CSV table of C-alpha atoms in Angstrom, one decimal:
chain,number,residue,atom,x,y,z
U,18,MET,CA,109.2,104.2,81.0
U,19,ASP,CA,110.6,101.5,81.7
U,20,ILE,CA,113.7,103.8,82.8
U,21,LEU,CA,111.2,105.0,85.9
U,22,LYS,CA,110.6,101.7,86.9
U,23,ALA,CA,114.0,100.3,86.8
U,24,ILE,CA,114.2,104.0,89.4
U,25,CYS,CA,111.6,103.3,91.6
U,26,ALA,CA,112.9,99.0,91.6
U,27,PHE,CA,116.0,101.3,93.7
U,28,LEU,CA,114.0,104.2,95.9
U,29,ILE,CA,111.2,101.6,96.9
U,30,VAL,CA,114.2,98.7,98.0
U,31,CYS,CA,115.7,102.5,99.3
U,32,ILE,CA,112.8,102.2,101.4
U,33,HIS,CA,113.0,98.6,102.5
U,34,VAL,CA,117.1,98.7,103.6
U,35,PRO,CA,116.9,102.5,104.4
U,36,PHE,CA,119.9,104.7,104.2
U,37,PRO,CA,121.2,105.1,107.6
U,38,GLY,CA,121.5,108.3,110.5
U,39,ARG,CA,119.5,111.2,109.1
U,40,VAL,CA,120.2,112.2,105.7
U,41,GLY,CA,119.0,108.5,105.4
U,42,ALA,CA,115.1,109.1,106.8
U,43,TYR,CA,115.2,112.5,105.1
U,44,PHE,CA,116.3,111.4,101.9
U,45,THR,CA,113.4,108.0,102.8
U,46,ALA,CA,111.9,111.1,102.6
U,47,LEU,CA,111.6,111.5,98.9
U,48,THR,CA,111.2,107.9,98.3
U,49,ARG,CA,107.5,107.5,98.8
U,50,ILE,CA,107.3,108.5,95.2
U,51,ALA,CA,107.6,105.3,94.6
U,52,VAL,CA,105.0,102.4,94.7
U,53,PRO,CA,102.4,106.0,94.0
U,54,VAL,CA,104.3,106.5,90.7
U,55,PHE,CA,104.2,102.7,89.9
U,56,PHE,CA,100.6,102.6,90.2
U,57,MET,CA,100.0,106.0,87.6
U,58,ILE,CA,103.1,104.7,85.1
U,59,THR,CA,99.7,101.0,85.5
U,60,GLY,CA,96.6,104.4,85.3
U,61,TYR,CA,98.5,105.5,82.3
U,62,PHE,CA,99.4,102.8,80.0
U,63,TYR,CA,95.6,101.3,80.4
U,64,SER,CA,94.0,102.8,78.0
U,65,ASP,CA,96.1,100.8,75.7
U,66,THR,CA,95.5,97.9,77.3
U,67,VAL,CA,91.9,98.3,76.9
U,68,ALA,CA,92.5,99.0,73.2
U,69,ARG,CA,94.2,95.7,73.0
U,70,HIS,CA,91.4,94.3,74.5
U,71,LYS,CA,93.6,93.0,77.4
U,72,GLU,CA,92.3,93.5,80.4
U,73,LYS,CA,91.6,90.5,82.2
U,74,GLN,CA,94.6,89.3,80.6
U,75,GLN,CA,96.3,91.9,82.9
U,76,ILE,CA,93.9,90.1,85.8
U,77,GLU,CA,94.7,87.2,85.3
U,78,LYS,CA,98.3,87.6,85.3
U,79,ILE,CA,98.1,90.1,88.0
U,80,PHE,CA,96.0,87.2,90.3
U,81,TYR,CA,98.8,84.2,89.3
U,82,LEU,CA,101.7,87.2,90.3
U,83,ILE,CA,100.0,87.5,93.8
U,84,VAL,CA,99.4,83.8,94.3
U,85,GLU,CA,103.3,83.1,93.0
U,86,ALA,CA,104.8,85.5,94.7
U,87,ASN,CA,102.8,84.4,99.0
U,88,ILE,CA,103.5,81.2,97.6
U,89,LEU,CA,107.3,81.6,97.1
U,90,PHE,CA,107.9,84.0,101.2
U,91,PHE,CA,105.1,81.2,101.9
U,92,ILE,CA,107.8,78.4,101.4
U,93,TRP,CA,111.3,81.5,102.3
U,94,ASN,CA,109.6,81.1,105.9
U,95,ILE,CA,109.0,77.5,106.4
U,96,ALA,CA,113.0,77.5,105.5
U,97,LEU,CA,114.2,80.3,107.4
U,98,ASN,CA,111.6,78.8,110.5
U,99,VAL,CA,113.7,75.4,110.2
U,100,LEU,CA,116.2,77.0,110.0
U,101,ARG,CA,115.5,79.1,113.1
U,102,ARG,CA,114.8,75.8,114.7
U,103,GLU,CA,110.9,77.6,115.4
U,104,ASN,CA,108.1,75.4,115.9
U,105,ILE,CA,106.6,75.6,112.0
U,106,VAL,CA,103.2,74.4,113.1
U,107,ALA,CA,102.6,77.9,115.3
U,108,TYR,CA,104.2,79.6,112.4
U,109,ILE,CA,102.1,78.8,110.0
U,110,ARG,CA,98.5,78.9,112.1
U,111,SER,CA,99.9,82.5,112.9
U,112,ILE,CA,99.9,83.4,109.6
U,113,PHE,CA,95.8,81.4,109.0
U,114,THR,CA,94.0,83.2,111.5
U,115,GLY,CA,90.7,85.4,110.4
U,116,LYS,CA,92.1,88.7,111.3
U,117,ASN,CA,94.6,87.6,108.6
U,118,ILE,CA,92.7,86.9,105.5
U,119,ILE,CA,90.1,89.2,106.7
U,120,GLU,CA,92.7,91.4,106.4
U,121,PHE,CA,94.5,89.8,103.4
U,122,LEU,CA,91.1,90.1,101.4
U,123,ALA,CA,90.1,93.4,102.5
U,124,LEU,CA,93.4,95.5,102.9
U,125,ASN,CA,95.8,93.7,100.7
U,126,GLU,CA,97.8,92.6,103.9
U,127,SER,CA,99.8,89.5,102.7
U,128,PRO,CA,101.1,87.6,106.5
U,129,LEU,CA,103.3,86.6,104.5
U,130,ALA,CA,105.1,89.4,103.8
U,131,GLY,CA,104.1,93.2,103.9
U,132,HIS,CA,105.5,94.3,101.0
U,133,LEU,CA,102.7,92.3,98.8
U,134,TRP,CA,99.9,94.1,99.4
U,135,TYR,CA,100.8,96.2,96.0
U,136,LEU,CA,99.8,93.0,94.3
U,137,GLY,CA,96.9,93.2,95.4
U,138,ALA,CA,95.5,96.5,95.7
U,139,ILE,CA,96.5,96.8,91.6
U,140,LEU,CA,93.9,93.5,90.9
U,141,TYR,CA,91.3,95.5,92.8
U,142,VAL,CA,92.2,98.1,90.8
U,143,LEU,CA,92.3,96.5,88.3
U,144,VAL,CA,88.7,94.5,88.9
U,145,ILE,CA,87.5,98.1,90.1
U,146,VAL,CA,88.6,99.7,86.7
U,147,LEU,CA,87.1,97.0,84.4
U,148,LEU,CA,83.1,96.8,86.0
U,149,MET,CA,83.3,100.1,86.8
U,150,ASP,CA,84.2,101.0,82.5
U,151,GLU,CA,81.3,97.6,82.1
U,152,PHE,CA,79.1,100.9,83.3
U,153,ASN,CA,80.6,102.9,82.5
U,154,CYS,CA,81.3,104.8,85.3
U,155,ARG,CA,84.4,105.1,85.2
U,156,LYS,CA,85.0,108.8,85.5
U,157,ILE,CA,84.0,108.4,89.5
U,158,LEU,CA,86.9,107.0,90.5
U,159,CYS,CA,88.9,110.3,88.9
U,160,CYS,CA,85.9,112.2,91.1
U,161,LEU,CA,86.8,109.9,94.8
U,162,THR,CA,90.4,110.9,94.0
U,163,LEU,CA,91.4,113.6,95.9
U,164,VAL,CA,88.9,113.1,98.5
U,165,LEU,CA,91.0,109.1,98.8
U,166,LEU,CA,94.1,111.1,98.7
U,167,ILE,CA,92.8,113.4,101.6
U,168,VAL,CA,91.5,110.2,103.6
U,169,ASP,CA,94.5,108.5,102.9
U,170,LEU,CA,97.0,111.9,105.0
U,171,VAL,CA,94.1,112.6,107.4
U,172,PHE,CA,94.2,109.0,108.8
U,173,GLY,CA,98.0,108.2,107.6
U,174,LYS,CA,100.6,110.4,107.9
U,175,TYR,CA,98.4,113.2,109.6
U,176,SER,CA,96.9,111.5,112.1
U,177,LEU,CA,98.8,111.9,115.5
U,178,LEU,CA,98.2,116.7,114.1
U,179,ILE,CA,94.5,115.9,113.8
U,180,PHE,CA,92.8,113.2,116.2
U,181,HIS,CA,95.8,112.5,118.9
U,182,ARG,CA,96.8,109.0,117.3
U,183,GLU,CA,97.5,107.3,115.3
U,184,PHE,CA,95.2,104.6,113.2
U,185,PRO,CA,97.3,100.6,111.4
U,186,TYR,CA,98.6,102.0,108.4
U,187,ILE,CA,96.4,98.8,105.8
U,188,LEU,CA,93.4,101.0,106.5
U,189,VAL,CA,95.2,104.2,104.4
U,190,ARG,CA,97.6,101.5,102.8
U,191,ASN,CA,95.6,99.2,100.2
U,192,PHE,CA,94.5,99.8,96.9
U,193,LEU,CA,91.8,102.3,97.9
U,194,CYS,CA,93.2,105.0,99.3
U,195,VAL,CA,96.4,104.2,97.1
U,196,GLY,CA,95.7,102.6,94.1
U,197,ILE,CA,92.6,103.8,92.4
U,198,PRO,CA,93.7,107.9,93.4
U,199,TYR,CA,97.2,107.4,92.0
U,200,PHE,CA,95.9,105.2,89.1
U,201,CYS,CA,93.6,107.6,87.5
U,202,ILE,CA,96.0,110.2,88.4
U,203,GLY,CA,98.1,108.6,85.1
U,204,ASN,CA,95.6,107.6,83.3
U,205,LEU,CA,93.7,111.0,83.3
U,206,ILE,CA,96.8,112.2,82.9
U,207,ARG,CA,97.1,109.9,79.5
U,208,GLU,CA,93.0,110.8,78.5
U,209,LYS,CA,93.9,114.0,79.2
U,210,ARG,CA,97.5,114.5,77.8
U,211,TYR,CA,98.8,116.8,80.0
U,212,SER,CA,102.4,115.9,79.3
U,213,GLU,CA,102.2,118.2,77.1
U,214,LYS,CA,101.1,120.7,77.9
U,215,TRP,CA,103.5,121.3,80.9
U,216,ASN,CA,106.8,123.5,80.6
U,217,LYS,CA,109.9,121.7,80.8
U,218,LYS,CA,111.2,123.6,83.4
U,219,VAL,CA,109.0,124.6,85.4
U,220,LEU,CA,109.0,121.0,86.4
U,221,GLN,CA,112.2,121.0,87.4
U,222,ILE,CA,111.2,123.3,89.4
U,223,LEU,CA,108.6,121.9,90.4
U,224,ILE,CA,110.0,118.7,91.2
U,225,VAL,CA,112.8,120.1,93.3
U,226,ALA,CA,110.3,122.6,94.7
U,227,PHE,CA,108.4,119.6,96.6
U,228,ALA,CA,111.5,117.3,97.3
U,229,ILE,CA,111.9,120.5,99.8
U,230,THR,CA,108.4,120.7,101.0
U,231,THR,CA,108.7,116.9,101.6
U,232,LEU,CA,111.6,117.6,103.6
U,233,ALA,CA,110.2,120.2,105.3
U,234,GLU,CA,106.7,118.1,106.1
U,235,ARG,CA,109.0,115.2,107.9
U,236,PHE,CA,111.2,117.8,109.7
U,237,ALA,CA,108.0,119.7,111.3
U,238,LEU,CA,106.1,116.7,111.6
U,239,VAL,CA,109.1,114.2,113.3
U,240,ASN,CA,110.3,118.2,115.8
U,241,ALA,CA,107.1,118.2,116.6
U,242,GLY,CA,106.5,114.7,117.6
U,243,LEU,CA,104.3,113.5,115.4
U,244,ASN,CA,104.6,112.3,112.8
U,245,ALA,CA,102.7,109.2,111.5
U,246,THR,CA,104.2,106.1,110.7
U,247,ARG,CA,102.5,106.6,106.6
U,248,ASP,CA,105.1,107.5,105.3
U,249,HIS,CA,102.8,109.6,102.1
U,250,TYR,CA,103.5,113.2,102.7
U,251,ILE,CA,101.7,116.2,101.5
U,252,SER,CA,103.6,117.4,98.3
U,253,THR,CA,105.0,113.0,97.4
U,254,THR,CA,101.8,113.2,95.1
U,255,PHE,CA,103.0,116.8,94.0
U,256,LEU,CA,106.2,115.3,93.8
U,257,ALA,CA,105.3,111.3,92.3
U,258,ILE,CA,102.7,114.0,89.4
U,259,CYS,CA,105.7,116.1,88.3
U,260,LEU,CA,108.7,113.6,88.1
U,261,PHE,CA,106.1,110.4,86.1
U,262,VAL,CA,105.0,114.2,83.8
U,263,TYR,CA,109.1,115.2,83.5
U,264,ILE,CA,110.3,111.3,82.2
U,265,LEU,CA,107.2,111.6,79.8
U,266,LYS,CA,108.6,114.6,77.7
U,267,SER,CA,112.3,113.8,78.8
U,268,ASN,CA,112.3,110.6,76.6
U,269,TRP,CA,115.5,108.8,78.6
U,270,HIS,CA,117.2,106.6,76.6
U,271,ASN,CA,119.5,104.1,78.2
U,272,LYS,CA,119.4,100.7,77.0
U,273,GLY,CA,120.3,99.1,80.6
U,274,LEU,CA,118.2,100.7,82.7
U,275,ALA,CA,115.7,100.1,80.0
U,276,MET,CA,115.8,96.6,80.8
U,277,ILE,CA,115.6,97.1,83.6
U,278,GLY,CA,112.5,98.2,84.2
U,279,ARG,CA,110.6,96.4,81.7
U,280,LYS,CA,112.4,93.0,82.6
U,281,TYR,CA,112.5,92.7,86.1
U,282,SER,CA,111.3,95.2,88.0
U,283,THR,CA,108.2,93.6,89.2
U,284,TRP,CA,110.2,90.5,90.4
U,285,LEU,CA,113.0,93.1,92.0
U,286,TYR,CA,110.4,94.3,94.0
U,287,ILE,CA,108.6,90.7,94.8
U,288,ILE,CA,112.4,89.5,95.6
U,289,HIS,CA,114.2,91.5,96.9
U,290,PRO,CA,113.3,91.7,101.0
U,291,ILE,CA,114.8,88.2,100.7
U,292,PHE,CA,118.1,89.3,100.2
U,293,ILE,CA,117.9,91.9,102.4
U,294,THR,CA,117.3,89.4,105.1
U,295,VAL,CA,120.1,86.9,103.5
U,296,PHE,CA,122.5,89.6,104.1
U,297,SER,CA,121.0,91.6,107.0
U,298,THR,CA,122.3,87.9,108.5
U,299,VAL,CA,125.4,87.1,106.4
U,300,VAL,CA,127.2,90.3,107.6
U,301,GLY,CA,126.0,90.3,110.9
U,302,LYS,CA,127.9,87.4,111.3
U,303,LEU,CA,130.7,88.0,109.2
U,304,GLY,CA,130.4,91.9,112.2
U,305,LEU,CA,130.5,94.5,108.7
U,306,LYS,CA,127.7,95.5,109.5
U,307,SER,CA,129.2,99.0,110.6
U,308,ILE,CA,130.1,99.1,107.1
U,309,TYR,CA,127.2,96.8,104.5
U,310,ARG,CA,124.7,99.6,106.0
U,311,TYR,CA,126.2,102.5,103.8
U,312,VAL,CA,125.8,100.3,100.8
U,313,ALA,CA,123.2,98.4,101.7
U,314,PRO,CA,120.6,99.3,99.3
U,315,ILE,CA,122.6,100.0,95.8
U,316,VAL,CA,124.0,95.6,97.6
U,317,VAL,CA,120.6,94.4,97.3
U,318,TYR,CA,119.5,96.4,94.5
U,319,CYS,CA,122.5,95.1,92.1
U,320,ALA,CA,122.1,90.9,93.6
U,321,THR,CA,118.8,90.9,93.1
U,322,LEU,CA,119.0,92.0,89.8
U,323,VAL,CA,121.7,89.6,89.2
U,324,PHE,CA,119.9,86.7,90.7
U,325,LEU,CA,116.9,87.6,88.3
U,326,ILE,CA,119.6,87.5,85.4
U,327,ILE,CA,121.3,84.6,86.4
U,328,LEU,CA,117.5,82.7,86.7
U,329,GLN,CA,116.1,84.2,83.2
U,330,LYS,CA,118.9,83.2,81.0
U,331,VAL,CA,119.1,79.3,83.0
U,332,LYS,CA,115.5,79.9,82.2
U,333,ILE,CA,116.9,80.4,78.1
U,334,ALA,CA,119.3,77.8,78.4
U,335,MET,CA,116.5,74.8,79.8
U,336,LYS,CA,114.4,75.7,77.4
U,337,SER,CA,116.2,75.4,74.4
U,338,LYS,CA,117.5,71.6,75.3
């Protein structure tokens, strides 16, 4: 499962700094499984968390992670404003508005960095699941899973087709329409042992099939002029589930990828946008954009990973003194 974390971390980098052209756009459609898979992983291992009575510790850990990540991006954004000679006071005022605070608290949308919504969403999911368990009614969440996934599609990717208009994607890209359903799916796969019941070869066929249908969905929506901003297709859920179960059954062994997934995937997710900004600025000044864009996801992923490894070694060295 750690290997899957490492792979999904790379896919998320590909979302934020995609490969160029039509091929890149279609590949990005496939990478949308990454965040659902991360929620599924949390749900899958939640039984272990409960067995060790560490539910509250997990919530506390995520809470501090949210604080650290937002402080980091606040400092980073201030630094960028200084370098760009922009008005820092105006920037700070633009962050702490009533609308931003409401969106942050209700929809997990951080005004400091959009991708940090995931941390807020997983925190809310864990709190909700803990409360539901207190009243022995977690089954309600499982029953709502299909409804919430449909809501995501109706008001998200298929909103232009159904309503002839788009809704702000943060209305569905949050703990409610993404976090809870995928957490529950991962949890059900563990508790019902679905991975033991599914044939590996069938899963391989399904992965290919749902990858094709994902691309077909994008093709159809784009050509019809109905491709809304929200990024989850109908096939995204099925592709994520099939890949998740396939990895469970495969028992892949790769120490390098496993280490990346176990030790670095969380912070790789958090800080990679900083490296995107740095590299895009540097290559722009060097006139290398035309070359860089073909390798940008790989460069950003590797650079972020190297930075985290060095940072960890520095921390270890400082502690040993």
